[in-house]
CSV table of C-alpha atoms in Angstrom, one decimal:
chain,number,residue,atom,x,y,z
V,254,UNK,CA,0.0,0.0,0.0
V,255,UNK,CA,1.1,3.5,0.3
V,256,UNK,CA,2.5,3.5,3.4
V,257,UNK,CA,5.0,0.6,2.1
V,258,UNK,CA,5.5,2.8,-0.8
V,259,UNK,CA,6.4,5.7,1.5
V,260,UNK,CA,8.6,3.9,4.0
V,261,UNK,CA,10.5,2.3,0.7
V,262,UNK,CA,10.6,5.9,0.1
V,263,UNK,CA,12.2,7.2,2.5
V,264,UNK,CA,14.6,3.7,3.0
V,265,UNK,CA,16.1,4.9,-0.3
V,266,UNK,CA,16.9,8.2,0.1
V,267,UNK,CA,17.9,7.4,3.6
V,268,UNK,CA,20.5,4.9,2.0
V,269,UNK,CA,21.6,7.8,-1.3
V,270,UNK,CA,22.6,9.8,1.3
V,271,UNK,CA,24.6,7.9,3.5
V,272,UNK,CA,26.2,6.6,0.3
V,273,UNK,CA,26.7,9.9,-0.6
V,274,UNK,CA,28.5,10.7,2.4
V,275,UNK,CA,30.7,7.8,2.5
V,276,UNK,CA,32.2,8.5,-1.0
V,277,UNK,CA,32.3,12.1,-0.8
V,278,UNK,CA,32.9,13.0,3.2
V,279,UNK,CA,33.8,16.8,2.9
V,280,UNK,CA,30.2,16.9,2.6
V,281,UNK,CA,29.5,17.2,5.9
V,282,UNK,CA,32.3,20.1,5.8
V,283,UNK,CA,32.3,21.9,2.5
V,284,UNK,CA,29.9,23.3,0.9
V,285,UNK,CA,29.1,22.2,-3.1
V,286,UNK,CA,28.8,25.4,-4.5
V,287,UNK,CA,31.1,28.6,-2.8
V,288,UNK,CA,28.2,30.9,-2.3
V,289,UNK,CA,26.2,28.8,0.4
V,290,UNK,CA,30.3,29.3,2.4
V,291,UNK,CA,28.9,32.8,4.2
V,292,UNK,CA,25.8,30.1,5.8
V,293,UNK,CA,27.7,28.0,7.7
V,294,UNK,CA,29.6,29.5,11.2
V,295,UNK,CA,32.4,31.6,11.1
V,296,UNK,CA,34.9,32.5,13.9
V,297,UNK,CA,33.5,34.8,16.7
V,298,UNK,CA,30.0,34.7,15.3
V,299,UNK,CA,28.3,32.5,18.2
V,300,UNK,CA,25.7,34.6,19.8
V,301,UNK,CA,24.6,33.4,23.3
V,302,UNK,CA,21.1,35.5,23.6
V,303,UNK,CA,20.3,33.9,20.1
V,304,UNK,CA,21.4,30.0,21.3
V,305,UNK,CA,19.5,30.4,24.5
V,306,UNK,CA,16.2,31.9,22.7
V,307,UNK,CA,16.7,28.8,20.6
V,308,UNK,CA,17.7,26.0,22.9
V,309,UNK,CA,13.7,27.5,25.0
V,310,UNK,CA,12.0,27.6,22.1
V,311,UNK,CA,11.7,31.5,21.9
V,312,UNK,CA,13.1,32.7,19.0
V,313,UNK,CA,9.7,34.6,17.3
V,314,UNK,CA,9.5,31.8,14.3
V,315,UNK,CA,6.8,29.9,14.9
V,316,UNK,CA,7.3,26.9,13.3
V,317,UNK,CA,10.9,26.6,14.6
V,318,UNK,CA,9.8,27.6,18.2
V,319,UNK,CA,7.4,24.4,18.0
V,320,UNK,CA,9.6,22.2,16.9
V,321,UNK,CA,12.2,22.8,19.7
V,322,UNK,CA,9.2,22.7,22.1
V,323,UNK,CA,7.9,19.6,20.8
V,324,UNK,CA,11.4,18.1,21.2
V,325,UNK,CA,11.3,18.5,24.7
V,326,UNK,CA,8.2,17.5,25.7
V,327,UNK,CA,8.4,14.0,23.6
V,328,UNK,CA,12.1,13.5,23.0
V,329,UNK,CA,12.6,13.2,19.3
V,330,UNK,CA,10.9,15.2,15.8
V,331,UNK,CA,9.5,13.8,12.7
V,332,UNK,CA,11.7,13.6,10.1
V,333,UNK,CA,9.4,16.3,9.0
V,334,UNK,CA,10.4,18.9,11.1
């Protein structure tokens, strides 16, 4: 049925990616095209009020706010989250 189909789904994609990371490891490191570079965390950028807003679930986005809440009331997120 369709929730076999979706689980297969998601099995597969599941299993490109960790391929993907296995032959290609500076993945998780480099970015594949230069101009996503400024996204990632550069020295002396770390902003505490902004990490502890976030870690509370209080940073004024809605959807990310609930998802951090969620995760501490049950312990884990959807993958679609």
């Amino acid at each position: 049925g369709r929730s076999l189909s979706a689980f297969s789904s998601r099995i597969h994609w599941r299993s490109h990616f960790i391929q993907k990371l296995e032959s290609e490891p500076l993945l998780e490191k480099k970015d594949l095209h230069p101009a996503y570079q400024p996204l990632r965390r550069q020295e002396g950028d770390f902003n505490t009020e902004y990490f502890e807003a976030w870690k509370s679930g209080n940073t004024g986005f809605p959807f990310l706010d609930a998802c951090i809440r969620c995760l501490h009331r049950h312990g884990w997120l959807n993958f679609r989250m």
